[in-house]
Coordinates of C-alpha atoms and ligand atoms in Angstrom, one line a residue:
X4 CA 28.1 -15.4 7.9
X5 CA 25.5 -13.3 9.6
X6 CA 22.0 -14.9 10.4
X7 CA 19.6 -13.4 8.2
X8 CA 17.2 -11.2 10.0
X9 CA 13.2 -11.6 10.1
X10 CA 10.5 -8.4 10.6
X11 CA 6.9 -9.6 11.2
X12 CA 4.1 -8.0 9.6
X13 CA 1.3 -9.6 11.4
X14 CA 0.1 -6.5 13.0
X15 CA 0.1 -4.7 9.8
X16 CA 0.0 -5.9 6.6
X17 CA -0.3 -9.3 7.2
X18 CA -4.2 -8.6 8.5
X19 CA -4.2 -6.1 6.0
X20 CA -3.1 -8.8 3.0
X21 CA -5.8 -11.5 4.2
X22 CA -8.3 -10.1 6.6
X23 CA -9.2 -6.5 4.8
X24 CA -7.0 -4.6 7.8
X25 CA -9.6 -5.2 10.1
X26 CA -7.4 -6.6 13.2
X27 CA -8.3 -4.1 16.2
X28 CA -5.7 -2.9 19.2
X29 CA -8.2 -5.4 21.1
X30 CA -7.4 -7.8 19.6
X31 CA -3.1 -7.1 19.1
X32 CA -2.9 -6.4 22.8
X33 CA -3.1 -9.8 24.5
X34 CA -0.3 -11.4 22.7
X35 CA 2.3 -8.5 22.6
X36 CA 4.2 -10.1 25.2
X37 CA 5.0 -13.1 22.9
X38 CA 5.5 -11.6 19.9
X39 CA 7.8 -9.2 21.6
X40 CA 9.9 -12.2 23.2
X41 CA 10.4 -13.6 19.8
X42 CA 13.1 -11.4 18.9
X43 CA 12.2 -10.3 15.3
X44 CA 14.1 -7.1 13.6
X45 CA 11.1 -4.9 13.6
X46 CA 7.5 -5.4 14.2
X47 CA 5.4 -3.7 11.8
X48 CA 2.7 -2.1 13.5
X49 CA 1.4 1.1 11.7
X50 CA 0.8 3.0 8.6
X51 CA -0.1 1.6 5.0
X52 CA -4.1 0.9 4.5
X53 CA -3.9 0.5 8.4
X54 CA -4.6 4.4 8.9
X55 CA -7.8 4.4 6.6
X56 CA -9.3 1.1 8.1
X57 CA -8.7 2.4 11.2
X58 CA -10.9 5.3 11.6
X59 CA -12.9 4.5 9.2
X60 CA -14.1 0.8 10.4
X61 CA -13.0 0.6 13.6
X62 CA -13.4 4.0 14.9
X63 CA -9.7 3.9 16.0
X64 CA -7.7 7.2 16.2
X65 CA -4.5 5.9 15.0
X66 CA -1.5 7.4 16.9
X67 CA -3.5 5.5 20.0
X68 CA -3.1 2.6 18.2
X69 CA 0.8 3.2 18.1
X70 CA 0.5 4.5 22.2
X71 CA -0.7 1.2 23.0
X72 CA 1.4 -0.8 20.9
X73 CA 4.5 0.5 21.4
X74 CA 4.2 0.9 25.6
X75 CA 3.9 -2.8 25.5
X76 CA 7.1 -3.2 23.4
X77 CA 10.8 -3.4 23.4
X78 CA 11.3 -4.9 20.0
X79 CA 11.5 -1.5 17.4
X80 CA 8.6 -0.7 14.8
X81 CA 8.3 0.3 11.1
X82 CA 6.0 1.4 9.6
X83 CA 4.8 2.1 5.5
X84 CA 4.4 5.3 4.5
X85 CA 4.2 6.4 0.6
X86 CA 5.8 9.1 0.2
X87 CA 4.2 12.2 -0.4
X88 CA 1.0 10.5 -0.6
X89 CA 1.4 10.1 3.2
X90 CA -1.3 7.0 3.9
X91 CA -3.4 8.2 1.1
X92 CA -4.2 8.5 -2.5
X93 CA -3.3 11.6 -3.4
X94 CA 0.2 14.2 -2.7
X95 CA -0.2 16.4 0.2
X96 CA 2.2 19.4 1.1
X97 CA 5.5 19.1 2.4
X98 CA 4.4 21.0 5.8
X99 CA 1.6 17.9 6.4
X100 CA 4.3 14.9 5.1
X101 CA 7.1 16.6 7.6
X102 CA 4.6 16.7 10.7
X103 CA 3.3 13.6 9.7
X104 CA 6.7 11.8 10.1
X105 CA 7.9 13.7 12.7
X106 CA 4.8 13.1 15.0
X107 CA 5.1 8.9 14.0
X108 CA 8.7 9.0 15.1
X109 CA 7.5 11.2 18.3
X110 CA 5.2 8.7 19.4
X111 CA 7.9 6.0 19.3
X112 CA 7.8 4.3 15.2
X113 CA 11.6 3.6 14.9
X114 CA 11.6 2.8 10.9
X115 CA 9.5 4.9 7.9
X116 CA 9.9 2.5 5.1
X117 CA 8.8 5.2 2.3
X118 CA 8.0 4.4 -1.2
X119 CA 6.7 6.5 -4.1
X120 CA 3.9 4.5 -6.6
X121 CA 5.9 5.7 -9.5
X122 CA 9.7 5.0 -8.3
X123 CA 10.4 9.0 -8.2
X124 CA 12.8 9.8 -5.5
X125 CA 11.6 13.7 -5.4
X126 CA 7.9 12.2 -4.1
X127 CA 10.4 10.3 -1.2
X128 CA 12.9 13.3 -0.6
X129 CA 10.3 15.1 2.3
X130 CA 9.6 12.1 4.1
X131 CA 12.8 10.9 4.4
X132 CA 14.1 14.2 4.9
X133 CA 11.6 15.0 7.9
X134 CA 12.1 11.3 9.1
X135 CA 16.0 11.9 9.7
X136 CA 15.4 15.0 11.0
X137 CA 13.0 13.7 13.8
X138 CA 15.7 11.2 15.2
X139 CA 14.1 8.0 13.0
X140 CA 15.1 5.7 10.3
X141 CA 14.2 6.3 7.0
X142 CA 13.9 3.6 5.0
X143 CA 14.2 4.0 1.1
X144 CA 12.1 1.5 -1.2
X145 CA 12.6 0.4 -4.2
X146 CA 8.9 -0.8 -5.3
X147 CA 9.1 -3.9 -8.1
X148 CA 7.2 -4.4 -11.0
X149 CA 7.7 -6.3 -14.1
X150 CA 7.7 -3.9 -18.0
X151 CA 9.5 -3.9 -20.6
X152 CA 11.4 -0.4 -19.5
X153 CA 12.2 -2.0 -15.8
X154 CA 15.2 -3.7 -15.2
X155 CA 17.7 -5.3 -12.6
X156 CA 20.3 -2.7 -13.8
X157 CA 17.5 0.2 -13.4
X158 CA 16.3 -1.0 -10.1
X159 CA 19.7 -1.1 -8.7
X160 CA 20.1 2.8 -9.8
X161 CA 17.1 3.5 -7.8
X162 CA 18.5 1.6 -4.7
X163 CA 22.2 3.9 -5.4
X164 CA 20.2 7.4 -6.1
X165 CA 18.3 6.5 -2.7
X166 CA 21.1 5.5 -0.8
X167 CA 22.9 8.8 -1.6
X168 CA 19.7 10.9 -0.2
X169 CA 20.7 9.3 2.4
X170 CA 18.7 6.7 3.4
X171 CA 19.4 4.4 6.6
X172 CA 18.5 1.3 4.7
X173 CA 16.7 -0.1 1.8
X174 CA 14.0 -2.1 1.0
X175 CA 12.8 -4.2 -2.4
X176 CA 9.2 -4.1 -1.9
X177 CA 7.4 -6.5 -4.0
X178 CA 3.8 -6.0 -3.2
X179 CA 2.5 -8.1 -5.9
X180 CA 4.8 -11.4 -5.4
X181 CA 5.9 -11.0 -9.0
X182 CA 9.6 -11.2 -8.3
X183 CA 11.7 -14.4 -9.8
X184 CA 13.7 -16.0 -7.5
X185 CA 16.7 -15.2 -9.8
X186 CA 15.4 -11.7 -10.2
X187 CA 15.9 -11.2 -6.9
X188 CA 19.2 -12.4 -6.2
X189 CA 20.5 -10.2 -8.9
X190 CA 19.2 -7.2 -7.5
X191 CA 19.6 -7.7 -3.9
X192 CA 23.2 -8.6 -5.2
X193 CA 23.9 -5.5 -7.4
X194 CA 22.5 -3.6 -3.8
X195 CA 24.8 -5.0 -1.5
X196 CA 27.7 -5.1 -4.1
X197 CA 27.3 -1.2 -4.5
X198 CA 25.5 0.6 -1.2
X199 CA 26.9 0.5 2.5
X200 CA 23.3 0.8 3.9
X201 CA 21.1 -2.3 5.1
X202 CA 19.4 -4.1 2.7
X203 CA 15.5 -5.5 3.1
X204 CA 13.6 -7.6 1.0
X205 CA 9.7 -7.6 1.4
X206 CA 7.7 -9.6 -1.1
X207 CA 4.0 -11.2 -0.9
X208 CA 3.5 -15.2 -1.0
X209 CA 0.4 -14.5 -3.4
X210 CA 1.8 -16.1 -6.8
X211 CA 3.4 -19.1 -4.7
X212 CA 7.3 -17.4 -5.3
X213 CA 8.0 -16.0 -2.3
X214 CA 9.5 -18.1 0.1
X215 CA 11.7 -19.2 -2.7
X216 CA 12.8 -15.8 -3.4
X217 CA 13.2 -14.6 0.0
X218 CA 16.0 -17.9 -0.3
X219 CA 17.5 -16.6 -3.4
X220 CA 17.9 -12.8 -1.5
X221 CA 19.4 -14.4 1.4
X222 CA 22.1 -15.7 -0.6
X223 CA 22.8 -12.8 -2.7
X224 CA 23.3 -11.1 1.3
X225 CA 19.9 -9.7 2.1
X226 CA 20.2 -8.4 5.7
X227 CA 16.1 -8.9 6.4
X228 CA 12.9 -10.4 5.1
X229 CA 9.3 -9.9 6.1
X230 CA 7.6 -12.9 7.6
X231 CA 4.0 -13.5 9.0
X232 CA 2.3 -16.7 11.3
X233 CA -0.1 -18.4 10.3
X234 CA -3.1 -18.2 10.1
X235 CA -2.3 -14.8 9.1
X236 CA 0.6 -15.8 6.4
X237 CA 1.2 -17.4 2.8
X238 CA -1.3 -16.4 0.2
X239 CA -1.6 -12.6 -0.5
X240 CA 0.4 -12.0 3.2
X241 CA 4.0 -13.0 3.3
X242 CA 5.9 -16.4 4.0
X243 CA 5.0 -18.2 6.7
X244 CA 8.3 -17.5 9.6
X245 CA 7.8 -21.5 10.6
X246 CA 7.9 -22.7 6.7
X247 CA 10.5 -19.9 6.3
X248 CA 12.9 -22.0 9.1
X249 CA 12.2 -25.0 7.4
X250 CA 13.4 -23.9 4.1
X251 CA 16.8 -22.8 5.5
X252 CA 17.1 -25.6 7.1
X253 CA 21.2 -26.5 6.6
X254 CA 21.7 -22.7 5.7
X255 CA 24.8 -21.2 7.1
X256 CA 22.5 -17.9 8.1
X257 CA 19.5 -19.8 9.6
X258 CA 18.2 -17.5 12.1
X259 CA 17.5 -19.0 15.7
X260 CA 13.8 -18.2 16.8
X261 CA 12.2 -20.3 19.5
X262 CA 9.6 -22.3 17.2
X263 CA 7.4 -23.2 20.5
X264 CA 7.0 -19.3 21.0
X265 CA 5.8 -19.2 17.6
X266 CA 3.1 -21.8 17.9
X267 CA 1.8 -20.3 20.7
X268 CA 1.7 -16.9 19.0
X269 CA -0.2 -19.2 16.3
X270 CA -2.6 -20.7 18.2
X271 CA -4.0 -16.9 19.6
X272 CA -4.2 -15.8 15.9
X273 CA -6.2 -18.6 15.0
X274 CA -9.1 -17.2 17.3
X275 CA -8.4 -13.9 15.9
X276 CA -8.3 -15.0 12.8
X277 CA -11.9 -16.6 13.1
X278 CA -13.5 -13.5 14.7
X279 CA -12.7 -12.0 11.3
X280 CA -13.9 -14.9 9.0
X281 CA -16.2 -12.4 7.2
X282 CA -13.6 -10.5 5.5
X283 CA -11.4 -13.6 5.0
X284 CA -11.9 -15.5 1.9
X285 CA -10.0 -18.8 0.6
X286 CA -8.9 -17.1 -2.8
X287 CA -6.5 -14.8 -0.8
X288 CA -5.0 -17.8 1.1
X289 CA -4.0 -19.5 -2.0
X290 CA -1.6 -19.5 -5.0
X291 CA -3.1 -17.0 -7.5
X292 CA -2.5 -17.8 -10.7
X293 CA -4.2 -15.2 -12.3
X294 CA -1.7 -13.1 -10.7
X295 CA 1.0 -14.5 -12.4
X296 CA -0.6 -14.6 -16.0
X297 CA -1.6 -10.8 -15.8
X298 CA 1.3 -9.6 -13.5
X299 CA -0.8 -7.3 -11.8
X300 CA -1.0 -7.3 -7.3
X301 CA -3.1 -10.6 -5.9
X302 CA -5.1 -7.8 -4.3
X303 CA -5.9 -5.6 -7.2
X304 CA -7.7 -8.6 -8.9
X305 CA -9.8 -9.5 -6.0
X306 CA -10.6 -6.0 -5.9
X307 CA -11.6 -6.1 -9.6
X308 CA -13.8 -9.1 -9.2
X309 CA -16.4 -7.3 -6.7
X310 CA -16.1 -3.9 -8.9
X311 CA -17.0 -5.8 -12.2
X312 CA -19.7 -6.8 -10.6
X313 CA -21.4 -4.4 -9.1
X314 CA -20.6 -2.4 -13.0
X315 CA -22.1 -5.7 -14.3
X316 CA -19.5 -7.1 -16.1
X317 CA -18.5 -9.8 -14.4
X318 CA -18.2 -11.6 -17.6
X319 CA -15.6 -8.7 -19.1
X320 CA -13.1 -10.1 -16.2
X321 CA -10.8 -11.2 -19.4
X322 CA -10.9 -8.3 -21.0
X323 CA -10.7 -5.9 -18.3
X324 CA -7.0 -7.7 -17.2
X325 CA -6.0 -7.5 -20.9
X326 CA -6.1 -4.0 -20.5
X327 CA -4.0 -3.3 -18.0
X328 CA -0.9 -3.5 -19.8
X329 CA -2.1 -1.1 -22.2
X330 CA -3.2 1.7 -20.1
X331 CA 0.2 1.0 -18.3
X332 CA 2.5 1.2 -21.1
X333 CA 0.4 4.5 -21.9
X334 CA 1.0 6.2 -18.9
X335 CA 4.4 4.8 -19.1
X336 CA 4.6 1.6 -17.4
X337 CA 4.1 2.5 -13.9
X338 CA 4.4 0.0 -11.3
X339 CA 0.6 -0.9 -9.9
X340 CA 1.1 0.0 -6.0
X341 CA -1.6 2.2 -4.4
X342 CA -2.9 4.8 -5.3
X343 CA -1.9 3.8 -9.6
X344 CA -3.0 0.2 -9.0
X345 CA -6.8 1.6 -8.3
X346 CA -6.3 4.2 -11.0
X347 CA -5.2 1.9 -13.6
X348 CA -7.9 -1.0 -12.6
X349 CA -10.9 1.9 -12.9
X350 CA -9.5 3.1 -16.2
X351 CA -9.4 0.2 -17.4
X352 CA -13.0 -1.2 -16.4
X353 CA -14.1 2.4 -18.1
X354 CA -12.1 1.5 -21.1
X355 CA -13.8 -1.6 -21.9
X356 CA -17.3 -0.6 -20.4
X357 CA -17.3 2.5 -23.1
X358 CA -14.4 2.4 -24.6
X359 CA -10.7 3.5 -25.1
X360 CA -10.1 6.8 -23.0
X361 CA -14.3 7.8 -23.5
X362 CA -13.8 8.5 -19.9
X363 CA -11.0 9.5 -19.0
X364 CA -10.9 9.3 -15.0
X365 CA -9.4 12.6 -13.0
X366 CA -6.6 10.2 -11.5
X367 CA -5.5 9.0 -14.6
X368 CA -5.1 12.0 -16.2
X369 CA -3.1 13.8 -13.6
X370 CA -0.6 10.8 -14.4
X371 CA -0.7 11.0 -17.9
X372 CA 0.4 14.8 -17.1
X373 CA 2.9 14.5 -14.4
X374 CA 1.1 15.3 -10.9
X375 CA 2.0 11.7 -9.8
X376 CA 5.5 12.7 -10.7
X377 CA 7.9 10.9 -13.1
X378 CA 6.6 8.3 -14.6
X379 CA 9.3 5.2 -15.8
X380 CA 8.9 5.7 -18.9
X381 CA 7.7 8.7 -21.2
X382 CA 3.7 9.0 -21.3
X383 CA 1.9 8.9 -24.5
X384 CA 2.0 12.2 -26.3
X385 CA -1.6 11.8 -28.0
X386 CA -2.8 10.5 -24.2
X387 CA -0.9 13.3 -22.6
X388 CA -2.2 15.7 -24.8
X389 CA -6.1 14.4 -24.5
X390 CA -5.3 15.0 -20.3
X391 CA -4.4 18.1 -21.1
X392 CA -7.7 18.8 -23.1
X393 CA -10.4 17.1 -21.1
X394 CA -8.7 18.6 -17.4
X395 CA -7.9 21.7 -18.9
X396 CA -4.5 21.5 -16.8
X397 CA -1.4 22.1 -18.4
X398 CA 1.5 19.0 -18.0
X399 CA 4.3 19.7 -15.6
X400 CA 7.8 18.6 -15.2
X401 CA 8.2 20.0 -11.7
X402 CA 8.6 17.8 -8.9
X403 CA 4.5 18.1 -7.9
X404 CA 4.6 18.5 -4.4
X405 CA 6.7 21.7 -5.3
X406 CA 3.1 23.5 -6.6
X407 CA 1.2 22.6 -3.5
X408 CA 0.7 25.3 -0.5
X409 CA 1.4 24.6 2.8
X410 CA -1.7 23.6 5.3
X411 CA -1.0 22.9 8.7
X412 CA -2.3 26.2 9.8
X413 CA -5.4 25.9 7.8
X414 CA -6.4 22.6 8.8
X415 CA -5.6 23.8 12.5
X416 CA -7.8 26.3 12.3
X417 CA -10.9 24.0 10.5
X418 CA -9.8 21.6 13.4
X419 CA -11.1 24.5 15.7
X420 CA -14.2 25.7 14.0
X421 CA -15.6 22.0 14.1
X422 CA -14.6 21.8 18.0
X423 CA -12.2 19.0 17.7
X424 CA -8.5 18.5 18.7
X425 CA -5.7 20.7 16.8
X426 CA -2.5 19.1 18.0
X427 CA 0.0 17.9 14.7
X428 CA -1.5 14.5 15.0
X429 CA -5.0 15.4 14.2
X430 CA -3.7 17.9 11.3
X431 CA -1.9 15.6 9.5
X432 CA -5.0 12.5 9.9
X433 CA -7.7 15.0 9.2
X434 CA -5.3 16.0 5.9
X435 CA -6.2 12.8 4.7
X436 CA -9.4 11.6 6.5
X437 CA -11.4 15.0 7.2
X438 CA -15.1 13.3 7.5
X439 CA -13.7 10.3 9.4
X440 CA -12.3 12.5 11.7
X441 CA -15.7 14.1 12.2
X442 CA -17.4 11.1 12.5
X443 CA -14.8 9.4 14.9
X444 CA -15.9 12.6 17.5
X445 CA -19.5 13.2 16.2
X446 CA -20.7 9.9 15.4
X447 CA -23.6 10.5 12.8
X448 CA -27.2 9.6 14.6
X449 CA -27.5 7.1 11.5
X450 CA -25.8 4.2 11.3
X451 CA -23.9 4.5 7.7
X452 CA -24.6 1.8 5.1
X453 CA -21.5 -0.9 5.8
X454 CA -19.6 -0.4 3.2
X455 CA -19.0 -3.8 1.2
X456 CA -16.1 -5.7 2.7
X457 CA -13.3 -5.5 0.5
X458 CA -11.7 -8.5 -0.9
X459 CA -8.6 -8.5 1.6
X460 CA -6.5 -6.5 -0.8
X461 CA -2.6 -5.7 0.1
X462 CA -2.4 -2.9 -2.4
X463 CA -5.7 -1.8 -2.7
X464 CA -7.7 -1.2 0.0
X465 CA -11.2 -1.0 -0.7
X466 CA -12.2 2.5 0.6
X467 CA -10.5 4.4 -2.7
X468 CA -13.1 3.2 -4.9
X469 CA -16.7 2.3 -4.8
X470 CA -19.2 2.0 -7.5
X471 CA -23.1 2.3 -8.1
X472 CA -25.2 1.2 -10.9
X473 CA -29.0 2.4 -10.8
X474 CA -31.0 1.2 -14.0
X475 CA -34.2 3.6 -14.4
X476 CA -36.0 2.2 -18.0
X477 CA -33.9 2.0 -20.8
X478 CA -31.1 4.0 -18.5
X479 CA -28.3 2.8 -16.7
X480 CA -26.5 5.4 -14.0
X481 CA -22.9 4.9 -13.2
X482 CA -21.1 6.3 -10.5
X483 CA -17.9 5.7 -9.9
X484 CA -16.5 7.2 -6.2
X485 CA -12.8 7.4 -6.4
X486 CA -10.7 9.0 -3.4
X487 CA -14.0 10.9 -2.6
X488 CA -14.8 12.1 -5.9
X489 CA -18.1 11.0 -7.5
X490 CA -18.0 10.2 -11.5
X491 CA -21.4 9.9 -12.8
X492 CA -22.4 8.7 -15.6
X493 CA -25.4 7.9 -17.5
X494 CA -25.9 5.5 -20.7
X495 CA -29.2 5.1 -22.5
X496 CA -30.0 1.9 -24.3
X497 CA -30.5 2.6 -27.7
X498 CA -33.0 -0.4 -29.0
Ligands
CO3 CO1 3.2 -5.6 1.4

């Protein structure tokens, strides 16, 4: 029996998962060397909420960040990119997905693991496509979520439909931990029994299951699992590799990694883990219970905690969770993955702050009417037709990328008027990122306002959504900032 095979995500979604992404090249550099002598599968190193943090707290431009990292390794990369969404919230064109891939793979990423928030293969097809095409290994991924339209037989489908797009390997991502132990076997079971590719398990330790279903996947045949060191593992990261080893202690496909290697790898992260104490926070690096009694990501809740209260509703918490299913079987039970895990938690906050669909957010909408894509399950036709009304935009069926122009030229050319860089690599950032760009070569003479540290959120990184509340006498001012786009809205107290 093969050894089972571990990745580690401590450069990437490990820091992102516990420390709000914040872990700088400075700090990665120094123990490369180790972490490259340990012999994992990959080392994830790039993409996710790692882009966004980047540039816009560190002032890092991110292919550097890859440069550095991978002159400095042997060991090959991955790297999570969501599908047409790129490392944002929103779809861009095929032209900016294609360069986008091709220029990761260029500067030496090895493995794309591409998802799509809603499980729709069309919002993969162009990434994986361009991935291939660049001489890298496109990974297909089948997010999880729990609903009553999802199922083992359904997710196994998606892991068939993806392997015929031809895919180099798959992945069951589990972002929020929500995965049974016996869930997983069945699945990563049904995989192996029916696709020739690879198959890769990736689930969060944040509801206390994960270990034990990385054990269940790894005797249903999993090929590789996603492990972090401590202090930078367990909680909303992923299993700890050195708790990992102990639970497959006896196991015919232990894996042989030199523990000693790994305590020294430790022992450097604790220091780095202490020079980010202040976006740390103990309820991330325990079991989250919450998380298993509303089945929504670890992350997403934290999230929700700081945004109730700066809405003032801290004392809604309750409510606001108990809404969440309903918006979701609404919009169709869509798995909560960034972007649709913001979406949903905003929507929901506005449905109990003023009520059921009052205010309808702009992201929401374009669910409800198919500019995410498909959604699992069929949207509400009332809710799809009140989209339709309040965005006066007409519901599609299309695969959405399909009625999006092409850019690269364009942003080439604003890349020129504003006297910055025009290669691929700042196209595709400056897609996504256009005033962080700016600011990362024109610094403004200001220092900005920090922006408030985000509960260390896997899923939801903090920068999609922020929120104001301004009381002026008997008036209270709400603005909501989602992907960039102010809400505003103002409610006067009726005595
Ligand atoms: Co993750």
């Amino acid at each position: 029996m093969k050894p089972v095979v571990f990745n580690s995500t401590l450069l990437r979604d490990a820091h992102q998962s516990l420390a709000a992404t914040r872990m700088s090249t400075a700090q990665m550099l120094p123990i490369l060397d180790k972490l490259d002598a340990v012999g994992y599968g990959r080392l994830e190193t790039w993409g996710g909420a790692s882009i966004d943090a980047g540039l816009r707290f560190l002032k890092e431009f991110p292919f550097k960040r890859l440069d550095a990292l991978r002159a400095k390794t042997k060991t090959p990369h991955m790297m999570l990119m969501r599908g047409q969404n790129i490392v944002a919230y929103n779809q861009s064109p095929d032209d900016v997905v294609a360069a986008f891939a091709t220029q990761a793979i260029r500067h030496g990423m090895n493995t794309i693991r591409i998802f799509d928030a809603l499980n729709d293969p069309r919002n993969m097809k162009t990434a994986i496509e361009a991935t291939k095409k660049a001489g890298g290994e496109a990974q297909g991924t089948i997010c999880y979520t729990n609903s009553p339209v999802h199922t083992v037989e359904g997710f196994i489908k998606l892991g068939c439909t993806l392997a015929d797009m031809g895919v180099h390997s798959l992945c069951l991502k589990d972002m929020a931990g929500l995965v049974s132990p016996r869930a997983a076997y069945d699945i990563i079971k049904g995989l192996k029994d029916n696709v020739k590719v690879p198959v890769w398990f990736h689930t969060h330790e944040t509801t206390g299951l994960g270990a034990s279903s990385y054990l269940a996947a790894i005797d249903a045949g999993v090929d590789a699992v996603d492990v972090a060191i401590r202090p930078f593992s367990d909680g909303t990261a992923h299993p700890d590799h050195t708790r990992m080893m102990a639970l497959l202690k006896g196991h015919p496909r232990r894996p042989n990694y030199d523990a000693q290697l790994i305590e020294e790898i430790s022992a450097y992260e604790k220091g780095v883990y202490e020079e980010l104490s202040k976006f740390t926070s103990h309820k991330n690096e325990v079991v989250n219970i919450d998380a298993l009694r509303y089945e929504v990501p670890g992350g997403m809740l934290s999230n929700f905690r700081n945004q109730l209260k700066e809405l003032k509703m801290e004392d809604k918490f309750e409510e606001v969770c108990a809404e969440i299913p309903y918006i979701r079987e609404k919009l169709g039970w869509i798995p909560l993955v960034t972007p649709t895990s913001q979406i949903v938690g905003t929507q929901a906050a506005m449905n109990v702050k003023f009520g059921r669909w009052k205010q309808f957010i702009p992201g929401a909408m374009d669910i409800a009417l198919g500019y995410f894509g498909q959604t699992p399950a069929p949207v509400d036709p009332e809710i799809r037709k009140l989209a339709a009304e309040r965005s006066k935009k007409d519901p599609i069926e299309c695969r959405p990328a399909d009625l999006i122009k092409p850019r690269m030229e364009e942003l080439r050319k604003e890349l020129k008027e504003n006297n910055l860089p025009a290669d691929d690599e700042h196209c595709v950032i400056y897609a996504m990122f256009p005033q962080q760009v700016k600011e990362l070569y024109f610094p403004p003479k200001e220092e900005p306002k920090p922006a408030p540290a985000p509960a260390a959120a896997s899923a939801a990184p903090a920068p999609a959504i922020s929120a104001r509340v301004g009381v002026s006498g008997n008036v209270t001012n709400l603005a909501m900032t989602i992907n960039g786009t102010t809400h505003a809205v103002s409610v006067e107290e009726i005595a």
